[in-house]
XYZ file of C-alpha atoms in Angstrom:
205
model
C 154.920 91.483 132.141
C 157.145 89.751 129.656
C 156.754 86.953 132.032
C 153.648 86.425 132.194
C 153.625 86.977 128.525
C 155.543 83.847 128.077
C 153.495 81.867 130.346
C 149.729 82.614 128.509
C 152.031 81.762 124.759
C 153.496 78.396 126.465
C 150.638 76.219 125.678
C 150.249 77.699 122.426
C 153.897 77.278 121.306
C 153.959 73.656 122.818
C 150.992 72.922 120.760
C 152.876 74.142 117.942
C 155.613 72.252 118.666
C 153.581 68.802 119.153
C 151.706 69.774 115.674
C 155.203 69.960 114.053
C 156.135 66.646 115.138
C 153.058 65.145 114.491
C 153.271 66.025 110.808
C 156.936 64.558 110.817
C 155.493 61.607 112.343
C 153.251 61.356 109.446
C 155.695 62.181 106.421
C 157.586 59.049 108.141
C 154.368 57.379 108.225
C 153.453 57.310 104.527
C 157.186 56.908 103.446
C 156.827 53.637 105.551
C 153.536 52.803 104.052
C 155.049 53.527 100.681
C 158.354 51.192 101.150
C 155.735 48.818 102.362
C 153.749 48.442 99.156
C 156.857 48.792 97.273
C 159.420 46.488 98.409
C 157.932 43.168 98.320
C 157.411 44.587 94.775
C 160.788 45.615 93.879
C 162.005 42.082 95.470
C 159.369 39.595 93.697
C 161.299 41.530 90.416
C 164.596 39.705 91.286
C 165.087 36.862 90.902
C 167.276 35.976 93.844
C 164.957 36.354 96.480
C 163.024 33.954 98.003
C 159.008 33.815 99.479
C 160.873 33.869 103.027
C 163.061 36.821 102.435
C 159.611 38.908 100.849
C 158.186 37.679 104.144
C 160.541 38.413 106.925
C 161.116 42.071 104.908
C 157.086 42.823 104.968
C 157.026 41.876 108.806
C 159.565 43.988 110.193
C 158.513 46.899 108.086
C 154.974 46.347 109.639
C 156.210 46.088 113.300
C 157.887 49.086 112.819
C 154.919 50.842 110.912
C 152.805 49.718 114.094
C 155.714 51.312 116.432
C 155.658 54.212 114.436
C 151.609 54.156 114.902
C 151.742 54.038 118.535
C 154.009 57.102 118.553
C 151.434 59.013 116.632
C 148.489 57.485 118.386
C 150.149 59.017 121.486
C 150.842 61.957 120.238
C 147.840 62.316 119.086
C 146.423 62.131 122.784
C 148.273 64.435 124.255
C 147.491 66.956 121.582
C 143.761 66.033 122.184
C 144.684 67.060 125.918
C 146.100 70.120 125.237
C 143.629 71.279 122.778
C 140.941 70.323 125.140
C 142.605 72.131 128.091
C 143.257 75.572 125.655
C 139.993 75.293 124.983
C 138.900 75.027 128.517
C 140.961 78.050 129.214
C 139.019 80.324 126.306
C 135.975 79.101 127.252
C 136.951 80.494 131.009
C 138.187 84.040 129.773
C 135.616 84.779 127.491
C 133.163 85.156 130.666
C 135.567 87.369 132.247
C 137.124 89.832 129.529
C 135.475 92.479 128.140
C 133.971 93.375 124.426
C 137.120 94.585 122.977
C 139.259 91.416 123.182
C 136.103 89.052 122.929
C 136.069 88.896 118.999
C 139.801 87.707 119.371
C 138.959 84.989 122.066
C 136.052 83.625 119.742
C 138.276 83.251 116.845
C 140.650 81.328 118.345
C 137.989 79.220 120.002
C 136.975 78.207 116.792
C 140.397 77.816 115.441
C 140.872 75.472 118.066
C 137.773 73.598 117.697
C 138.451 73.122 114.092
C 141.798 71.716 115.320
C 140.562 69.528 117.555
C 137.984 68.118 115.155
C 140.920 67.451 112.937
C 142.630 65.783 114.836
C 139.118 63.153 116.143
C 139.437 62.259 112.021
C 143.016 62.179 112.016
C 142.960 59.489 114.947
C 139.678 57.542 114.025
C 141.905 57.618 110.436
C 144.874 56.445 112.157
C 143.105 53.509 114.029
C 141.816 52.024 110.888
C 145.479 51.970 109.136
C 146.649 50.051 112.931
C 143.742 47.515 112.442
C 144.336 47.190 108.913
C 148.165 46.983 109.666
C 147.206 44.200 112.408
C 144.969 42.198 110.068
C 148.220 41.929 107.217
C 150.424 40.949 110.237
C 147.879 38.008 111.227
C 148.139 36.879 107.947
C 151.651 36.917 107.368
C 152.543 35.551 111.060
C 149.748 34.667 112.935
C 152.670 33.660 115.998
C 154.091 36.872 116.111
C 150.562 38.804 116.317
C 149.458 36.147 119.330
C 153.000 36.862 121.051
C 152.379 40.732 120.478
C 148.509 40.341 122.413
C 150.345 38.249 124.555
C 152.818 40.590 125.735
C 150.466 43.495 126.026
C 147.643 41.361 128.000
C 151.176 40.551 130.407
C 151.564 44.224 130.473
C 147.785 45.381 131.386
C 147.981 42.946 134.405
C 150.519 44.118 135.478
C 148.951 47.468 135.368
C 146.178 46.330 137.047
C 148.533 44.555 139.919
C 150.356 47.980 140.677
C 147.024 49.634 140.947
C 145.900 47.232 143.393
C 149.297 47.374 145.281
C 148.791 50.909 145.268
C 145.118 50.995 146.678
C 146.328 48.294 149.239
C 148.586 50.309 150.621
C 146.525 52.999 150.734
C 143.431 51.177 152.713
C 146.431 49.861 154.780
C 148.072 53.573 156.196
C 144.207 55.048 156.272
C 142.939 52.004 159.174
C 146.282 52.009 160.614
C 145.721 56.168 161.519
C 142.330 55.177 161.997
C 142.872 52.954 164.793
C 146.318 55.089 166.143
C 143.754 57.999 166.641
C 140.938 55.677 168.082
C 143.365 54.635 170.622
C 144.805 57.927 170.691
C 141.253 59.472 172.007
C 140.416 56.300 174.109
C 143.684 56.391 176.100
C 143.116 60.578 176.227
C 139.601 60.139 177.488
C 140.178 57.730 179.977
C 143.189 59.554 181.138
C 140.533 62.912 181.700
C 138.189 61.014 183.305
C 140.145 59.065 185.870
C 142.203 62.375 186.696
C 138.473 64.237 187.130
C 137.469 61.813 189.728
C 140.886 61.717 191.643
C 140.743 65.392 191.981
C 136.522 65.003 192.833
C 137.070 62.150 195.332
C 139.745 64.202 197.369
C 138.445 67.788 197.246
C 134.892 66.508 198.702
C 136.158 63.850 201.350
C-alpha cells in the first residue's frame, strides 16, 4: 500500500522538485539580468576601462544569460509535459472514482490548470527576454550571433541526417524480411506442390 502510495505522489513530488529549480533558475536569471544592466555601468564610472573591455564584459554575460535561458526554456518544457500528463491522469480518474473523492480530484485539476497557465506566460515571457537578449547580441557582435545560427543550423542537419539514417535503416530490415519471407513461402509452396504430385503420380500409376 505504501508502495503504491509512493508511486501516485511521484509525479507530484517531481513536479515539485522541477518547480523548485525552476524558481532557482530564475533568481539566477534576474541576478544575471541585473549584473547585466549594471556592470557596463559600474565600468563606464572608471576610468581605466576601455569601450572594448565594456564590450567583451556585456557579451559574455549575454551568452551566458542566453545559456542560462535555454536551461529554463527546457525546463520549462518538461514541466509543461508533466503538468499536461497529471492532468491527463485527473481527467482519467475523475470518470472512474466516486462522489466522495471527486471534490478533491476537481481541485487539484484546477490547481493544475492554473499551473500550467502560468507557466504558457512564464515561457511566452521568457521568449521575449531570449529575442530581446538576441537583438543586444546582434548589435554588439553581429559575428558571434551569425556563428551562433550557424552552429545551430549545423546542428538541426545533423538532426535531420540521423533521422534519415534512422528511417533508412528501417525501410532497409522491413524489404529485406519482406523478400526473406516471399522467398520463404515461394520455396515452401513449391516444395508442397512438387511433393503432392510425386506422391499423386506414383499412387495412381
Amino acid at each position: 500500500m505504501s508502495l503504491l502510495l509512493l508511486l501516485l505522489l511521484l509525479p507530484l513530488l517531481l513536479l515539485l522538485l522541477l518547480l523548485l529549480l525552476l524558481l532557482l533558475l530564475l533568481l539566477l536569471l534576474l541576478l544575471l539580468l541585473l549584473l547585466l544592466i549594471l556592470l557596463p555601468l559600474l565600468l563606464l564610472l572608471t576610468t581605466t576601462t576601455t569601450t572594448t573591455t565594456i564590450t567583451t564584459t556585456t557579451t559574455l554575460l549575454l551568452l551566458l544569460l542566453l545559456l542560462l535561458l535555454l536551461l529554463l526554456l527546457l525546463l520549462l518544457l518538461l514541466l509543461l509535459l508533466l503538468l499536461l500528463l497529471l492532468l491527463n491522469y485527473f481527467n482519467t480518474t475523475t470518470t472512474t472514482t466516486t462522489t466522495t473523492t471527486t471534490t478533491t480530484t476537481t481541485t487539484k485539476l484546477l490547481l493544475l490548470q492554473l499551473l500550467l497557465l502560468l507557466l504558457l506566460l512564464l515561457l511566452l515571457l521568457l521568449l521575449l527576454l531570449l529575442l530581446l537578449l538576441l537583438l543586444l547580441l546582434l548589435l554588439l557582435r553581429p559575428q558571434l550571433l551569425l556563428l551562433l545560427l550557424l552552429l545551430l543550423l549545423l546542428l538541426l542537419l545533423l538532426l535531420l541526417r540521423q533521422q534519415q539514417l534512422t528511417t533508412t535503416t528501417t525501410t532497409t530490415t522491413t524489404t529485406y524480411y519482406y523478400y526473406y519471407f516471399y522467398y520463404y513461402y515461394y520455396y515452401y509452396y513449391y516444395f508442397t506442390t512438387t511433393t503432392t504430385y510425386y506422391y499423386y503420380y506414383n499412387f495412381n500409376y
